[in-house]
Amino acid sequence: MNSIVCITQVPDTETRIKIGGDGRSIDETGVKFVVSPYDEYALEEAVKIREAKGAGDVTVVCFGPERAQSAIRDCLARGATKAIHVIGDSLRADSLGIAKVLAAVIRSQPHDLVFVGKQGVGTDNSLVGPMLAELLGIAHVTVVTKLEVGDGKVTAYRETEIAEEVIECSLPALVAAQKGLNNPRFASIKGIMAAKKIAIESKTLADLGLAEGDVYETRVKVVAMELPREKPAGRKIDGSDPVAAAKEIVRYLHEEVKAF
Amino acid sequence: MAELPGIERETLEMDVVIVGGGPGGLATAMHLARLIKQHNDSGKGEKLEGLSIALLEKGKEIGSHGISGAVMDPRALDELIPDWRKKDCPAVAVGTDEMWYLTESGKIKAPIMPPPLQNHGNYVVSLAELLRWMEPFVAEAPEMNIFPEFPAARVLIEAGKVVGVRTADKGIDKNGEAKGNFEPGIDIRAKIVILAEGPRGTLTKQLYEQFDLGKGKNPQVFALGVKEIWEVPAGRFKPGQVIHTMGFPLDKETFGGAFIYGMKDNLVDIGMVVGLDARNPTTDSHHELQRLKTHPAIRAILEGGKLVAAGAKAIPEGGYFSMPKMWGDGFMIVGDSASYLNGARLKGVHLAMKSGMLAAEAALEALVAGDYSDAKLGAYERKFEASWAKTELWKDRNFHQGFEHGLYAGMINAGLGMITGGRGFGVANRLEATAGHERMERIKRYFASDDPHPPEKIKFDGKLTFDKVTDVYYGGVVHEENQPAHLLIRDTEVCITKCTEEYGNPCLHFCPANVYEPRPTDDGRGKVPFLNFTNCFHCKTCDILDPYQVITWVPPEGGGGPNYKKL
């Protein structure tokens, strides 16, 4: 069984984002970049399947700038066996552009399962996975919290607001991972050292037969970016007298928030 | 971090392992890699090929736990990276240099700068930034492996020799059970272990106890540096502008003072250094920094600005006579861990770097000879004794001890030292020192009252002055919540009985991060500490100053702690 794991590199979720000088991107100075958290579940699932089957490759595919190499290395340290890095300014690409790039790579690779995170943290569009599946002409299941691999098919458990859907689909298929799918491992020291020895195959858009116009700002363009308004400071209620504190909370909810 | 028992651990063979990615650790790594290359290129002796060096760092990345004032003396960096000025190093040359003595509401500017505080030719730097800038120079060596998020948990000792380190386990829950992603620490065996853990290192402490490294030396004496970064209105404070203050808000028997340094982009460092050897058990460095900011002269600098970052770190002030035996079979200790800091000049970055370079030289000789014994690695100390680092530390060897007798005695001692080449009060070659926790007085005695309720010294306004939790937030402190507390308290009964009674729980005051949060007792008689380990700045103060020495600081799960960018 061969799996492809598509990853994206995003600012560490603890980062305090600053808007860059152009007003439509973030200031990357001093920002630590990491593998997008949902992609970690995607990677872990692929690695677990490979470990269970004892065969096949887990190939990480990433479209992003040079700095994304550290994210790819991190995935190799956590069990991926191969990596392809399409170098480009992915921040200027919209979801369809990214999906096109990934599809161009994956078409030439053996793939029974294609994994993505359910969304890329930061842009949070949840679009790349389904678009990629359509471009590849394969089935897809999103927000997956449990996956069972059978013979030529998978059974995916999908979380919705009202129920859990159980979806069976034939391979190849694309799975978008949700938190809870597994417990992503830490990179081990030995894993990090072994990952250093794996060559990352790097490609350009031209190598994939794509033009810049196919990928960058094809339909969506960021025209401005601003930070959310600052939340007002929280209020502390003295809890030394629980009865008085409870009364104050009720009064606050009733009179100020008008919650009831 | 708890270490799960009965775990089979993998072993990794390395030649050299360095613990800590601060200025000492990075300088060690970089210089050693260069010396190996020079040796191999020289064609002399057998080549050292296929070597591997590991550098372990507990922070999320190199620099994320880096905090200092800092005005850096470039002397060591000139030796380590001679053309650093041409390599976009984030450093600002010191421009003006002032010393203020603060009274309650006034200031007296010193007409001449005391020589140790003259900073012409030095540079204002952010240690967090400087370390991030240094990392690529270190990482480019082929034998180098830098491992952020991997704290070392302990030194491996066999037959009285240091043979490696064990990394901390990851993925243990708050009850001490393995989680689904449990990743056991591994044993990294190495010919030479170099500890560069900063002040009060966990492994350094282990070796102090195992090999009695402090024998015949003064105990280490610490101070706590608490620091904020402010963005102030443009033109208010120049990049490279340096001010040091004494006096307010500290009383005349407490060691310490403040610093204000101008960085680029209208950022200003403002910090307070307070001795962790005060008699008053309620001494609170964070509160003193907040009080400092209310002084008219300081308020004038900050008003209209905003807080952008905060952090804290202990500082080893003991100087030359507190330096341990800094080597042994299979190990060397560099930087703050080995007391490489000049308290009189408020500087340690250059000494940490220099010590790393000296240790690297000794390490190379050992690798060439294939001899990692105590006798061979003793070359490190001989190199130190012959270096400018020794000359500098020797001159100020009695500086801190003078302050045990109060501010004025300390200043007189410092002055006489300057004339007599560092003699204590102008006569003694060596003044003894007392460990800070032993100087702390019992609360009833200090306040001369049977029922002492020391007054709250400050109310925080949320604009100029902030509580501890706010500073923790601005330090970017994050720890995995579901893990065991990384503060091991040997006897928690002492905390709520004896310590409350005798000292009034000094941890409530000395911890700058509200890790020890005051919570009312059931009987309403007072407040006792509740442990919030996830607030921790990794400053080490509790390990140092707790009067019963029952607290042991151990590294939490790798990557946890502050996330300093410009501190």
Short mmCIF file of C-alpha atoms in Angstrom, two decimals, chain B residues 135-363:
data_model
loop_
_atom_site.label_atom_id
_atom_site.label_comp_id
_atom_site.label_asym_id
_atom_site.label_seq_id
_atom_site.Cartn_x
_atom_site.Cartn_y
_atom_site.Cartn_z
CA GLU B 135 22.58 28.96 14.79
CA PRO B 136 23.22 28.66 11.03
CA PHE B 137 26.97 29.16 11.57
CA VAL B 138 26.90 26.25 13.99
CA ALA B 139 24.59 24.03 11.95
CA GLU B 140 26.63 24.19 8.75
CA ALA B 141 29.34 21.87 10.10
CA PRO B 142 28.90 18.35 8.70
CA GLU B 143 29.33 16.65 12.09
CA MET B 144 26.71 18.81 13.79
CA ASN B 145 23.29 17.62 14.91
CA ILE B 146 21.17 20.21 16.67
CA PHE B 147 18.15 18.84 18.49
CA PRO B 148 15.69 21.45 19.75
CA GLU B 149 12.84 20.19 21.95
CA PHE B 150 15.12 17.55 23.47
CA PRO B 151 15.98 18.30 27.09
CA ALA B 152 18.64 16.19 28.73
CA ALA B 153 17.21 14.53 31.82
CA ARG B 154 20.37 13.25 33.45
CA VAL B 155 24.03 12.48 33.08
CA LEU B 156 24.97 8.83 32.58
CA ILE B 157 27.75 7.86 34.92
CA GLU B 158 29.55 4.51 34.89
CA ALA B 159 32.42 3.58 37.19
CA GLY B 160 32.83 7.20 38.25
CA LYS B 161 33.08 8.46 34.68
CA VAL B 162 30.61 10.48 32.67
CA VAL B 163 29.71 8.42 29.62
CA GLY B 164 26.76 10.28 28.14
CA VAL B 165 23.35 11.77 28.81
CA ARG B 166 19.80 10.53 28.78
CA THR B 167 17.21 12.65 27.00
CA ALA B 168 13.88 13.26 28.70
CA ASP B 169 10.86 11.10 27.99
CA LYS B 170 8.03 12.64 25.99
CA GLY B 171 4.36 11.81 26.12
CA ILE B 172 3.78 11.12 29.81
CA ASP B 173 0.45 12.23 31.24
CA LYS B 174 -0.16 14.12 34.46
CA ASN B 175 -0.53 10.88 36.39
CA GLY B 176 2.83 9.64 35.20
CA GLU B 177 1.37 7.15 32.70
CA ALA B 178 2.56 6.74 29.12
CA LYS B 179 0.30 8.40 26.56
CA GLY B 180 -0.38 6.99 23.08
CA ASN B 181 2.48 9.00 21.65
CA PHE B 182 4.94 8.11 24.41
CA GLU B 183 8.49 8.51 23.15
CA PRO B 184 11.09 7.26 25.60
CA GLY B 185 14.25 9.28 26.09
CA ILE B 186 17.36 7.67 24.69
CA ASP B 187 20.83 7.20 26.05
CA ILE B 188 23.31 9.22 24.05
CA ARG B 189 26.73 7.85 24.81
CA ALA B 190 29.58 10.22 24.12
CA LYS B 191 33.29 10.51 24.70
CA ILE B 192 32.85 14.01 26.03
CA VAL B 193 29.78 15.62 27.58
CA ILE B 194 29.80 19.40 27.74
CA LEU B 195 27.19 21.03 29.94
CA ALA B 196 26.07 24.50 28.88
CA GLU B 197 22.78 24.59 30.71
CA GLY B 198 22.82 28.14 31.98
CA PRO B 199 22.36 28.98 35.64
CA ARG B 200 21.52 26.10 37.97
CA GLY B 201 21.53 23.40 35.31
CA THR B 202 19.79 20.16 36.12
CA LEU B 203 22.66 17.97 34.97
CA THR B 204 25.24 20.36 36.38
CA LYS B 205 23.53 20.04 39.75
CA GLN B 206 23.71 16.25 39.43
CA LEU B 207 27.47 16.45 38.82
CA TYR B 208 28.00 18.95 41.66
CA GLU B 209 26.51 16.38 44.01
CA GLN B 210 28.14 13.32 42.49
CA PHE B 211 31.66 14.73 42.25
CA ASP B 212 31.55 17.45 44.93
CA LEU B 213 32.47 20.06 42.34
CA GLY B 214 31.92 22.95 44.74
CA LYS B 215 34.45 21.68 47.28
CA GLY B 216 36.61 24.47 48.66
CA LYS B 217 34.74 27.06 46.61
CA ASN B 218 32.28 29.73 47.62
CA PRO B 219 28.68 28.67 47.16
CA GLN B 220 27.08 30.09 44.06
CA VAL B 221 25.09 33.24 44.75
CA PHE B 222 22.36 34.22 42.34
CA ALA B 223 20.29 37.20 41.38
CA LEU B 224 17.05 37.16 39.44
CA GLY B 225 16.71 39.24 36.31
CA VAL B 226 13.14 40.18 35.41
CA LYS B 227 12.73 41.99 32.18
CA GLU B 228 10.15 43.54 29.91
CA ILE B 229 10.40 44.94 26.40
CA TRP B 230 8.41 48.04 25.59
CA GLU B 231 7.63 49.69 22.34
CA VAL B 232 7.83 53.42 23.03
CA PRO B 233 6.83 56.43 20.94
CA ALA B 234 9.30 57.14 18.12
CA GLY B 235 12.30 59.24 19.13
CA ARG B 236 11.79 58.71 22.87
CA PHE B 237 14.76 56.43 23.43
CA LYS B 238 17.66 55.94 21.05
CA PRO B 239 18.93 52.58 19.83
CA GLY B 240 22.14 51.96 21.75
CA GLN B 241 21.19 54.25 24.62
CA VAL B 242 22.15 52.64 27.94
CA ILE B 243 21.01 53.58 31.44
CA HIS B 244 21.70 51.72 34.66
CA THR B 245 20.06 52.66 37.93
CA MET B 246 20.56 51.98 41.61
CA GLY B 247 18.48 52.92 44.61
CA PHE B 248 14.69 53.00 44.26
CA PRO B 249 12.75 50.70 44.40
CA LEU B 250 15.19 48.50 46.36
CA ASP B 251 16.04 49.12 49.99
CA LYS B 252 19.63 49.74 50.98
CA GLU B 253 20.38 46.20 52.05
CA THR B 254 19.17 44.42 48.93
CA PHE B 255 21.58 43.76 46.10
CA GLY B 256 20.38 44.89 42.71
CA GLY B 257 19.58 47.59 40.23
CA ALA B 258 17.88 48.25 36.95
CA PHE B 259 18.83 48.53 33.30
CA ILE B 260 17.25 50.31 30.38
CA TYR B 261 18.64 49.65 26.92
CA GLY B 262 17.53 51.01 23.57
CA MET B 263 17.06 48.59 20.70
CA LYS B 264 15.99 49.18 17.11
CA ASP B 265 12.39 49.91 16.08
CA ASN B 266 11.64 51.96 19.23
CA LEU B 267 11.97 48.91 21.44
CA VAL B 268 13.34 49.37 24.93
CA ASP B 269 14.62 46.73 27.33
CA ILE B 270 13.71 47.49 30.90
CA GLY B 271 14.75 45.11 33.61
CA MET B 272 15.49 44.70 37.25
CA VAL B 273 18.17 42.52 38.77
CA VAL B 274 17.57 41.63 42.41
CA GLY B 275 19.83 39.48 44.57
CA LEU B 276 18.47 36.07 45.46
CA ASP B 277 20.19 36.56 48.78
CA ALA B 278 17.98 39.16 50.40
CA ARG B 279 17.15 38.93 54.10
CA ASN B 280 13.51 39.78 53.42
CA PRO B 281 11.62 36.54 52.64
CA THR B 282 8.95 38.48 50.74
CA THR B 283 11.38 40.03 48.25
CA ASP B 284 9.68 39.99 44.86
CA SER B 285 11.72 40.92 41.80
CA HIS B 286 8.69 41.16 39.54
CA HIS B 287 7.01 43.60 41.90
CA GLU B 288 10.19 45.63 42.18
CA LEU B 289 10.33 45.95 38.39
CA GLN B 290 6.72 47.12 38.37
CA ARG B 291 7.50 49.65 41.11
CA LEU B 292 10.54 50.86 39.20
CA LYS B 293 8.30 51.76 36.27
CA THR B 294 6.22 54.04 38.46
CA HIS B 295 9.24 56.25 39.17
CA PRO B 296 8.74 59.59 37.36
CA ALA B 297 12.04 59.31 35.47
CA ILE B 298 11.22 55.81 34.22
CA ARG B 299 7.55 56.48 33.60
CA ALA B 300 8.62 59.33 31.34
CA ILE B 301 10.41 56.82 29.11
CA LEU B 302 7.55 54.33 28.89
CA GLU B 303 4.42 56.44 29.00
CA GLY B 304 2.34 56.12 25.83
CA GLY B 305 4.21 52.96 24.92
CA LYS B 306 3.14 49.38 25.25
CA LEU B 307 4.43 46.15 26.69
CA VAL B 308 5.51 43.69 24.00
CA ALA B 309 7.47 40.95 25.76
CA ALA B 310 8.56 39.76 29.19
CA GLY B 311 10.72 37.10 30.78
CA ALA B 312 12.94 36.17 33.70
CA LYS B 313 16.13 34.25 34.39
CA ALA B 314 18.45 33.65 37.31
CA ILE B 315 21.94 35.07 37.06
CA PRO B 316 25.01 33.53 38.74
CA GLU B 317 26.65 36.43 40.57
CA GLY B 318 29.25 34.53 42.59
CA GLY B 319 32.11 35.12 40.18
CA TYR B 320 35.54 33.56 40.27
CA PHE B 321 35.41 32.01 43.73
CA SER B 322 32.08 30.33 42.99
CA MET B 323 33.41 28.58 39.92
CA PRO B 324 33.17 24.83 40.42
CA LYS B 325 35.74 22.31 39.38
CA MET B 326 34.56 22.58 35.80
CA TRP B 327 35.76 19.33 34.34
CA GLY B 328 36.24 15.66 35.21
CA ASP B 329 36.34 12.24 33.58
CA GLY B 330 34.38 12.67 30.38
CA PHE B 331 32.86 16.08 31.02
CA MET B 332 33.32 19.85 31.05
CA ILE B 333 30.99 22.64 32.20
CA VAL B 334 30.80 26.02 30.46
CA GLY B 335 28.99 29.34 30.70
CA ASP B 336 26.63 30.32 33.49
CA SER B 337 26.57 26.70 34.71
CA ALA B 338 30.22 27.18 35.67
CA SER B 339 29.84 30.76 36.95
CA TYR B 340 31.27 32.49 33.89
CA LEU B 341 29.65 35.82 34.61
CA ASN B 342 31.03 39.16 35.69
CA GLY B 343 28.54 40.63 38.14
CA ALA B 344 30.38 43.94 38.41
CA ARG B 345 30.10 44.49 34.66
CA LEU B 346 26.62 42.89 34.42
CA LYS B 347 27.93 40.75 31.61
CA GLY B 348 28.15 37.04 30.92
CA VAL B 349 27.45 36.46 27.23
CA HIS B 350 31.07 37.05 26.23
CA LEU B 351 32.40 34.88 29.04
CA ALA B 352 29.99 32.07 28.20
CA MET B 353 31.19 32.16 24.61
CA LYS B 354 34.83 32.26 25.64
CA SER B 355 34.41 29.34 28.03
CA GLY B 356 32.81 27.35 25.22
CA MET B 357 35.77 28.10 22.96
CA LEU B 358 38.23 27.03 25.66
CA ALA B 359 36.31 23.82 26.29
CA ALA B 360 36.28 23.18 22.54
CA GLU B 361 40.08 23.51 22.45
CA ALA B 362 40.43 21.03 25.30
CA ALA B 363 37.92 18.72 23.60
#
